[in-house]
Amino acid sequence: MRAMIVDDEAPARSELHYLLDETGRIESITEASSAREAVEKLMEAKADVMFLDIQMPKTSGMQLAEALHKLKNPPAVVFVTAYSEYALEAFQVDAIDYLMKPVDPERLNQALDKVQARVKPQPQSHSSVERIPVVKSGRKVLVPIDQIRYIEAKDDYSCIYTDSDRFLSTISLTKLEQKLAPHGFFRVHRGYIVNLEYVEDVEVISSGILQLGVNGIEGKKISVSRRRVVALKRALGL
């Protein structure tokens, strides 16, 4: 999901940015300090969800939420505020959720669940997601995504592993994450994407760090970033 934080207070934006990043569920985060800046940035880069403060100078968050309905594909709106008295009005403008400051991480994840249920995945062409172009022995090869066990970042390249081979791709890990997320792949670490279908064991090591074992890849354990543990457990049903 792509998120935008709209709040006139920089510390509040920074705190929410951190909490969203910790969920491991957000692809990109944009910040705006006013309704006007939010609209300008929305024209440049689309957002699936807007986390919106209510009391802001000039145009309030409530006024911005009403204006968003004029867009063809408006982002979902989650209000984030220190004031409880606007809750009824918020849902009258079709807000998905209403979070109180300081934001509780669990409530934030619940809000993201609601957003995820509403946001429709962008259609992908079969040629771009069913197979991934890679390089093998100096020639281009197309690897079916259902054969991929995991992907590892290697300098400016991505190393794609199947149960029997390894391939090099010039597509960045971030772009591969975007293409493969709808197909059961999960970014467990800044350097790894894993096909959840092939995760065969989850091991807890020192300090609560998780390691994954991958079916068909012997002797390889993939570490999970701390900030992605909660989202991964949710994805695996743990």
PDB file of C-alpha atoms in Angstrom:
ATOM      1  CA  MET A   1       0.000   0.000   0.000  1.00  0.00           C
ATOM      2  CA  ARG A   2       1.029   3.596  -0.619  1.00  0.00           C
ATOM      3  CA  ALA A   3       0.352   6.019   2.215  1.00  0.00           C
ATOM      4  CA  MET A   4       0.272   9.784   2.696  1.00  0.00           C
ATOM      5  CA  ILE A   5       0.500  11.512   6.080  1.00  0.00           C
ATOM      6  CA  VAL A   6      -1.116  14.957   6.263  1.00  0.00           C
ATOM      7  CA  ASP A   7      -0.424  16.900   9.474  1.00  0.00           C
ATOM      8  CA  ASP A   8       0.786  20.437  10.082  1.00  0.00           C
ATOM      9  CA  GLU A   9       2.981  19.275  12.985  1.00  0.00           C
ATOM     10  CA  ALA A  10       6.293  17.759  11.903  1.00  0.00           C
ATOM     11  CA  PRO A  11       6.819  15.636  15.083  1.00  0.00           C
ATOM     12  CA  ALA A  12       3.396  14.034  14.589  1.00  0.00           C
ATOM     13  CA  ARG A  13       4.215  13.221  10.952  1.00  0.00           C
ATOM     14  CA  SER A  14       7.561  11.764  11.959  1.00  0.00           C
ATOM     15  CA  GLU A  15       6.047   9.545  14.671  1.00  0.00           C
ATOM     16  CA  LEU A  16       3.334   8.171  12.403  1.00  0.00           C
ATOM     17  CA  HIS A  17       5.852   7.662   9.588  1.00  0.00           C
ATOM     18  CA  TYR A  18       7.939   5.538  11.964  1.00  0.00           C
ATOM     19  CA  LEU A  19       4.940   3.483  13.127  1.00  0.00           C
ATOM     20  CA  LEU A  20       3.797   2.840   9.555  1.00  0.00           C
ATOM     21  CA  ASP A  21       7.286   1.806   8.537  1.00  0.00           C
ATOM     22  CA  GLU A  22       7.406  -0.579  11.499  1.00  0.00           C
ATOM     23  CA  THR A  23       4.338  -2.451  10.249  1.00  0.00           C
ATOM     24  CA  GLY A  24       6.218  -3.584   7.141  1.00  0.00           C
ATOM     25  CA  ARG A  25       2.980  -3.222   5.189  1.00  0.00           C
ATOM     26  CA  ILE A  26       3.550   0.120   3.472  1.00  0.00           C
ATOM     27  CA  GLU A  27       5.297   0.329   0.119  1.00  0.00           C
ATOM     28  CA  SER A  28       5.857   4.103   0.162  1.00  0.00           C
ATOM     29  CA  ILE A  29       5.077   7.002   2.521  1.00  0.00           C
ATOM     30  CA  THR A  30       4.591  10.628   1.475  1.00  0.00           C
ATOM     31  CA  GLU A  31       4.233  13.538   3.901  1.00  0.00           C
ATOM     32  CA  ALA A  32       2.365  16.836   3.563  1.00  0.00           C
ATOM     33  CA  SER A  33       2.055  19.699   6.057  1.00  0.00           C
ATOM     34  CA  SER A  34      -1.196  21.156   4.678  1.00  0.00           C
ATOM     35  CA  ALA A  35      -4.263  20.225   2.666  1.00  0.00           C
ATOM     36  CA  ARG A  36      -2.972  22.184  -0.305  1.00  0.00           C
ATOM     37  CA  GLU A  37       0.380  20.381  -0.267  1.00  0.00           C
ATOM     38  CA  ALA A  38      -1.432  17.061   0.077  1.00  0.00           C
ATOM     39  CA  VAL A  39      -3.478  17.697  -3.070  1.00  0.00           C
ATOM     40  CA  GLU A  40      -0.369  18.768  -5.001  1.00  0.00           C
ATOM     41  CA  LYS A  41       1.511  15.622  -3.981  1.00  0.00           C
ATOM     42  CA  LEU A  42      -1.505  13.456  -4.687  1.00  0.00           C
ATOM     43  CA  MET A  43      -1.451  14.686  -8.276  1.00  0.00           C
ATOM     44  CA  GLU A  44       2.215  13.652  -8.569  1.00  0.00           C
ATOM     45  CA  ALA A  45       2.038  10.278  -6.842  1.00  0.00           C
ATOM     46  CA  LYS A  46      -1.129   8.353  -6.035  1.00  0.00           C
ATOM     47  CA  ALA A  47      -1.847   7.144  -2.487  1.00  0.00           C
ATOM     48  CA  ASP A  48      -4.026   4.228  -1.404  1.00  0.00           C
ATOM     49  CA  VAL A  49      -4.613   5.655   2.059  1.00  0.00           C
ATOM     50  CA  MET A  50      -4.333   9.139   3.581  1.00  0.00           C
ATOM     51  CA  PHE A  51      -3.697   9.513   7.307  1.00  0.00           C
ATOM     52  CA  LEU A  52      -5.257  12.874   7.965  1.00  0.00           C
ATOM     53  CA  ASP A  53      -5.142  15.271  10.903  1.00  0.00           C
ATOM     54  CA  ILE A  54      -8.368  17.204  11.459  1.00  0.00           C
ATOM     55  CA  GLN A  55      -7.332  20.559  12.893  1.00  0.00           C
ATOM     56  CA  MET A  56      -4.974  22.261  10.456  1.00  0.00           C
ATOM     57  CA  PRO A  57      -4.577  25.916   9.391  1.00  0.00           C
ATOM     58  CA  LYS A  58      -6.694  27.209   6.483  1.00  0.00           C
ATOM     59  CA  THR A  59      -8.244  23.987   5.123  1.00  0.00           C
ATOM     60  CA  SER A  60      -9.144  21.451   7.812  1.00  0.00           C
ATOM     61  CA  GLY A  61      -8.734  17.715   7.454  1.00  0.00           C
ATOM     62  CA  MET A  62     -12.492  17.309   7.344  1.00  0.00           C
ATOM     63  CA  GLN A  63     -12.760  19.759   4.435  1.00  0.00           C
ATOM     64  CA  LEU A  64      -9.995  17.934   2.598  1.00  0.00           C
ATOM     65  CA  ALA A  65     -11.735  14.583   3.118  1.00  0.00           C
ATOM     66  CA  GLU A  66     -14.917  16.011   1.589  1.00  0.00           C
ATOM     67  CA  ALA A  67     -12.974  17.404  -1.384  1.00  0.00           C
ATOM     68  CA  LEU A  68     -11.323  14.030  -2.050  1.00  0.00           C
ATOM     69  CA  HIS A  69     -14.705  12.572  -3.005  1.00  0.00           C
ATOM     70  CA  LYS A  70     -14.530  14.609  -6.218  1.00  0.00           C
ATOM     71  CA  LEU A  71     -11.570  12.528  -7.401  1.00  0.00           C
ATOM     72  CA  LYS A  72     -12.182   9.533  -9.645  1.00  0.00           C
ATOM     73  CA  ASN A  73     -10.169   7.199  -7.420  1.00  0.00           C
ATOM     74  CA  PRO A  74      -9.793   8.915  -4.021  1.00  0.00           C
ATOM     75  CA  PRO A  75      -7.532   7.430  -1.363  1.00  0.00           C
ATOM     76  CA  ALA A  76      -9.053   5.811   1.698  1.00  0.00           C
ATOM     77  CA  VAL A  77      -9.070   8.209   4.653  1.00  0.00           C
ATOM     78  CA  VAL A  78      -8.002   7.420   8.211  1.00  0.00           C
ATOM     79  CA  PHE A  79      -8.242  10.356  10.593  1.00  0.00           C
ATOM     80  CA  VAL A  80      -5.470  10.724  13.174  1.00  0.00           C
ATOM     81  CA  THR A  81      -6.301  13.331  15.793  1.00  0.00           C
ATOM     82  CA  ALA A  82      -6.118  14.314  19.460  1.00  0.00           C
ATOM     83  CA  TYR A  83      -9.822  15.197  19.510  1.00  0.00           C
ATOM     84  CA  SER A  84     -12.536  12.589  20.011  1.00  0.00           C
ATOM     85  CA  GLU A  85     -15.511  14.861  19.308  1.00  0.00           C
ATOM     86  CA  TYR A  86     -15.169  14.687  15.514  1.00  0.00           C
ATOM     87  CA  ALA A  87     -15.631  10.904  15.252  1.00  0.00           C
ATOM     88  CA  LEU A  88     -19.247  11.002  14.054  1.00  0.00           C
ATOM     89  CA  GLU A  89     -18.498  13.701  11.484  1.00  0.00           C
ATOM     90  CA  ALA A  90     -15.486  11.700  10.287  1.00  0.00           C
ATOM     91  CA  PHE A  91     -17.561   8.667   9.385  1.00  0.00           C
ATOM     92  CA  GLN A  92     -20.088  10.892   7.636  1.00  0.00           C
ATOM     93  CA  VAL A  93     -17.324  11.689   5.120  1.00  0.00           C
ATOM     94  CA  ASP A  94     -16.700   7.941   4.683  1.00  0.00           C
ATOM     95  CA  ALA A  95     -13.539   7.680   6.780  1.00  0.00           C
ATOM     96  CA  ILE A  96     -12.331   4.109   7.197  1.00  0.00           C
ATOM     97  CA  ASP A  97     -11.083   4.603  10.749  1.00  0.00           C
ATOM     98  CA  TYR A  98     -10.507   7.214  13.440  1.00  0.00           C
ATOM     99  CA  LEU A  99      -7.270   6.963  15.443  1.00  0.00           C
ATOM    100  CA  MET A 100      -6.486   8.930  18.566  1.00  0.00           C
ATOM    101  CA  LYS A 101      -3.050  10.415  19.237  1.00  0.00           C
ATOM    102  CA  PRO A 102      -0.724   9.035  20.445  1.00  0.00           C
ATOM    103  CA  VAL A 103      -1.367   6.243  17.970  1.00  0.00           C
ATOM    104  CA  ASP A 104      -1.380   2.714  19.334  1.00  0.00           C
ATOM    105  CA  PRO A 105       0.520   0.305  17.007  1.00  0.00           C
ATOM    106  CA  GLU A 106      -2.141  -2.402  17.299  1.00  0.00           C
ATOM    107  CA  ARG A 107      -4.929   0.046  16.424  1.00  0.00           C
ATOM    108  CA  LEU A 108      -2.839   1.201  13.484  1.00  0.00           C
ATOM    109  CA  ASN A 109      -2.596  -2.375  12.203  1.00  0.00           C
ATOM    110  CA  GLN A 110      -6.365  -2.766  12.599  1.00  0.00           C
ATOM    111  CA  ALA A 111      -6.864   0.376  10.508  1.00  0.00           C
ATOM    112  CA  LEU A 112      -4.527  -1.018   7.850  1.00  0.00           C
ATOM    113  CA  ASP A 113      -6.571  -4.231   7.801  1.00  0.00           C
ATOM    114  CA  LYS A 114      -9.669  -2.162   7.004  1.00  0.00           C
ATOM    115  CA  VAL A 115      -7.831  -0.224   4.311  1.00  0.00           C
ATOM    116  CA  GLN A 116      -6.477  -3.445   2.794  1.00  0.00           C
ATOM    117  CA  ALA A 117      -9.991  -4.853   2.598  1.00  0.00           C
ATOM    118  CA  ARG A 118     -11.196  -1.822   0.662  1.00  0.00           C
ATOM    119  CA  VAL A 119      -8.222  -1.108  -1.589  1.00  0.00           C
ATOM    120  CA  LYS A 120      -8.362  -3.115  -4.789  1.00  0.00           C
ATOM    121  CA  PRO A 121      -5.031  -4.437  -6.091  1.00  0.00           C
ATOM    122  CA  GLN A 122      -3.874  -2.825  -9.317  1.00  0.00           C
ATOM    123  CA  PRO A 123      -4.251  -5.147 -12.306  1.00  0.00           C
ATOM    124  CA  GLN A 124      -0.999  -6.579 -13.567  1.00  0.00           C
ATOM    125  CA  SER A 125      -0.291  -7.853 -17.049  1.00  0.00           C
ATOM    126  CA  HIS A 126       0.444 -11.559 -17.206  1.00  0.00           C
ATOM    127  CA  SER A 127       3.695 -10.972 -19.041  1.00  0.00           C
ATOM    128  CA  SER A 128       5.067  -8.772 -16.228  1.00  0.00           C
ATOM    129  CA  VAL A 129       4.206 -10.935 -13.223  1.00  0.00           C
ATOM    130  CA  GLU A 130       3.749 -14.575 -14.225  1.00  0.00           C
ATOM    131  CA  ARG A 131       7.395 -14.834 -15.275  1.00  0.00           C
ATOM    132  CA  ILE A 132      10.440 -12.802 -14.329  1.00  0.00           C
ATOM    133  CA  PRO A 133      13.190 -12.031 -16.895  1.00  0.00           C
ATOM    134  CA  VAL A 134      16.636 -13.087 -15.637  1.00  0.00           C
ATOM    135  CA  VAL A 135      20.146 -13.597 -16.985  1.00  0.00           C
ATOM    136  CA  LYS A 136      21.694 -17.071 -17.162  1.00  0.00           C
ATOM    137  CA  SER A 137      24.987 -17.839 -18.918  1.00  0.00           C
ATOM    138  CA  GLY A 138      24.777 -14.578 -20.849  1.00  0.00           C
ATOM    139  CA  ARG A 139      21.258 -15.100 -22.175  1.00  0.00           C
ATOM    140  CA  LYS A 140      17.784 -13.955 -21.138  1.00  0.00           C
ATOM    141  CA  VAL A 141      15.581 -16.548 -19.446  1.00  0.00           C
ATOM    142  CA  LEU A 142      11.999 -16.231 -18.160  1.00  0.00           C
ATOM    143  CA  VAL A 143      11.497 -17.848 -14.740  1.00  0.00           C
ATOM    144  CA  PRO A 144       7.909 -18.723 -13.696  1.00  0.00           C
ATOM    145  CA  ILE A 145       7.159 -17.017 -10.386  1.00  0.00           C
ATOM    146  CA  ASP A 146       5.717 -20.187  -8.840  1.00  0.00           C
ATOM    147  CA  GLN A 147       9.202 -21.737  -9.073  1.00  0.00           C
ATOM    148  CA  ILE A 148      10.870 -18.928  -7.110  1.00  0.00           C
ATOM    149  CA  ARG A 149      11.726 -19.776  -3.494  1.00  0.00           C
ATOM    150  CA  TYR A 150      13.323 -16.485  -2.463  1.00  0.00           C
ATOM    151  CA  ILE A 151      15.126 -13.433  -3.836  1.00  0.00           C
ATOM    152  CA  GLU A 152      18.236 -11.802  -2.415  1.00  0.00           C
ATOM    153  CA  ALA A 153      19.631  -8.321  -3.086  1.00  0.00           C
ATOM    154  CA  LYS A 154      23.150  -8.417  -4.591  1.00  0.00           C
ATOM    155  CA  ASP A 155      24.675  -4.957  -5.081  1.00  0.00           C
ATOM    156  CA  ASP A 156      22.684  -3.416  -7.959  1.00  0.00           C
ATOM    157  CA  TYR A 157      21.106  -6.741  -8.909  1.00  0.00           C
ATOM    158  CA  SER A 158      18.681  -9.293  -7.498  1.00  0.00           C
ATOM    159  CA  CYS A 159      19.589 -12.949  -7.151  1.00  0.00           C
ATOM    160  CA  ILE A 160      16.592 -15.239  -7.739  1.00  0.00           C
ATOM    161  CA  TYR A 161      16.638 -18.759  -6.270  1.00  0.00           C
ATOM    162  CA  THR A 162      14.578 -21.753  -7.340  1.00  0.00           C
ATOM    163  CA  ASP A 163      14.945 -25.216  -5.810  1.00  0.00           C
ATOM    164  CA  SER A 164      17.557 -26.159  -8.378  1.00  0.00           C
ATOM    165  CA  ASP A 165      19.130 -23.007  -9.788  1.00  0.00           C
ATOM    166  CA  ARG A 166      20.115 -19.387  -9.217  1.00  0.00           C
ATOM    167  CA  PHE A 167      19.542 -16.493 -11.606  1.00  0.00           C
ATOM    168  CA  LEU A 168      20.576 -12.858 -11.791  1.00  0.00           C
ATOM    169  CA  SER A 169      18.034 -10.113 -12.479  1.00  0.00           C
ATOM    170  CA  THR A 170      18.587  -6.419 -13.201  1.00  0.00           C
ATOM    171  CA  ILE A 171      15.194  -5.624 -11.612  1.00  0.00           C
ATOM    172  CA  SER A 172      15.602  -4.068  -8.160  1.00  0.00           C
ATOM    173  CA  LEU A 173      14.286  -5.805  -5.052  1.00  0.00           C
ATOM    174  CA  THR A 174      11.800  -2.969  -4.515  1.00  0.00           C
ATOM    175  CA  LYS A 175      10.296  -3.377  -7.988  1.00  0.00           C
ATOM    176  CA  LEU A 176      10.185  -7.151  -7.613  1.00  0.00           C
ATOM    177  CA  GLU A 177       8.380  -6.695  -4.295  1.00  0.00           C
ATOM    178  CA  GLN A 178       5.728  -4.566  -5.999  1.00  0.00           C
ATOM    179  CA  LYS A 179       5.247  -7.119  -8.786  1.00  0.00           C
ATOM    180  CA  LEU A 180       5.221 -10.211  -6.585  1.00  0.00           C
ATOM    181  CA  ALA A 181       3.389  -9.095  -3.416  1.00  0.00           C
ATOM    182  CA  PRO A 182      -0.055  -9.983  -4.864  1.00  0.00           C
ATOM    183  CA  HIS A 183       1.260 -13.508  -5.528  1.00  0.00           C
ATOM    184  CA  GLY A 184       2.213 -14.475  -1.973  1.00  0.00           C
ATOM    185  CA  PHE A 185       5.718 -13.024  -1.803  1.00  0.00           C
ATOM    186  CA  PHE A 186       6.782 -11.070   1.301  1.00  0.00           C
ATOM    187  CA  ARG A 187       9.664  -8.651   1.920  1.00  0.00           C
ATOM    188  CA  VAL A 188      11.039 -10.084   5.183  1.00  0.00           C
ATOM    189  CA  HIS A 189      14.203  -7.987   5.221  1.00  0.00           C
ATOM    190  CA  ARG A 190      15.726  -5.128   3.262  1.00  0.00           C
ATOM    191  CA  GLY A 191      17.775  -7.775   1.459  1.00  0.00           C
ATOM    192  CA  TYR A 192      15.256 -10.613   1.035  1.00  0.00           C
ATOM    193  CA  ILE A 193      11.871 -11.439  -0.491  1.00  0.00           C
ATOM    194  CA  VAL A 194      10.418 -14.868   0.301  1.00  0.00           C
ATOM    195  CA  ASN A 195       7.701 -16.891  -1.404  1.00  0.00           C
ATOM    196  CA  LEU A 196       5.493 -17.674   1.626  1.00  0.00           C
ATOM    197  CA  GLU A 197       4.229 -20.847  -0.035  1.00  0.00           C
ATOM    198  CA  TYR A 198       7.666 -22.387   0.454  1.00  0.00           C
ATOM    199  CA  VAL A 199       8.318 -21.321   4.063  1.00  0.00           C
ATOM    200  CA  GLU A 200       8.574 -24.633   5.917  1.00  0.00           C
ATOM    201  CA  ASP A 201       9.716 -23.549   9.384  1.00  0.00           C
ATOM    202  CA  VAL A 202       9.999 -20.434  11.544  1.00  0.00           C
ATOM    203  CA  GLU A 203      12.716 -20.438  14.194  1.00  0.00           C
ATOM    204  CA  VAL A 204      13.080 -17.951  17.037  1.00  0.00           C
ATOM    205  CA  ILE A 205      16.728 -17.290  17.891  1.00  0.00           C
ATOM    206  CA  SER A 206      18.339 -14.888  20.372  1.00  0.00           C
ATOM    207  CA  SER A 207      16.551 -11.639  21.261  1.00  0.00           C
ATOM    208  CA  GLY A 208      13.355 -12.713  19.524  1.00  0.00           C
ATOM    209  CA  ILE A 209      14.831 -12.596  16.006  1.00  0.00           C
ATOM    210  CA  LEU A 210      13.116 -14.908  13.517  1.00  0.00           C
ATOM    211  CA  GLN A 211      14.751 -17.094  10.896  1.00  0.00           C
ATOM    212  CA  LEU A 212      12.933 -18.840   8.068  1.00  0.00           C
ATOM    213  CA  GLY A 213      13.670 -22.179   6.523  1.00  0.00           C
ATOM    214  CA  VAL A 214      12.717 -22.497   2.848  1.00  0.00           C
ATOM    215  CA  ASN A 215      11.492 -25.728   1.277  1.00  0.00           C
ATOM    216  CA  GLY A 216      13.893 -26.970  -1.382  1.00  0.00           C
ATOM    217  CA  ILE A 217      16.812 -24.811  -0.144  1.00  0.00           C
ATOM    218  CA  GLU A 218      18.913 -26.808   2.299  1.00  0.00           C
ATOM    219  CA  GLY A 219      21.249 -25.093   4.746  1.00  0.00           C
ATOM    220  CA  LYS A 220      19.789 -21.625   4.170  1.00  0.00           C
ATOM    221  CA  LYS A 221      18.170 -19.603   6.954  1.00  0.00           C
ATOM    222  CA  ILE A 222      16.704 -16.199   6.132  1.00  0.00           C
ATOM    223  CA  SER A 223      16.602 -13.601   8.907  1.00  0.00           C
ATOM    224  CA  VAL A 224      13.485 -11.482   9.378  1.00  0.00           C
ATOM    225  CA  SER A 225      13.829  -7.777  10.116  1.00  0.00           C
ATOM    226  CA  ARG A 226      12.428  -6.848  13.546  1.00  0.00           C
ATOM    227  CA  ARG A 227      10.039  -4.305  12.080  1.00  0.00           C
ATOM    228  CA  ARG A 228       8.549  -6.908   9.733  1.00  0.00           C
ATOM    229  CA  VAL A 229       7.969  -9.667  12.298  1.00  0.00           C
ATOM    230  CA  VAL A 230       4.391  -8.688  13.207  1.00  0.00           C
ATOM    231  CA  ALA A 231       3.286  -8.345   9.583  1.00  0.00           C
ATOM    232  CA  LEU A 232       4.979 -11.636   8.630  1.00  0.00           C
ATOM    233  CA  LYS A 233       3.273 -13.529  11.444  1.00  0.00           C
ATOM    234  CA  ARG A 234      -0.018 -12.080  10.298  1.00  0.00           C
ATOM    235  CA  ALA A 235       0.674 -13.182   6.708  1.00  0.00           C
ATOM    236  CA  LEU A 236       1.589 -16.703   7.854  1.00  0.00           C
ATOM    237  CA  GLY A 237      -1.382 -16.940  10.227  1.00  0.00           C
ATOM    238  CA  LEU A 238       0.847 -17.298  13.295  1.00  0.00           C
TER     239      LEU A 238
END
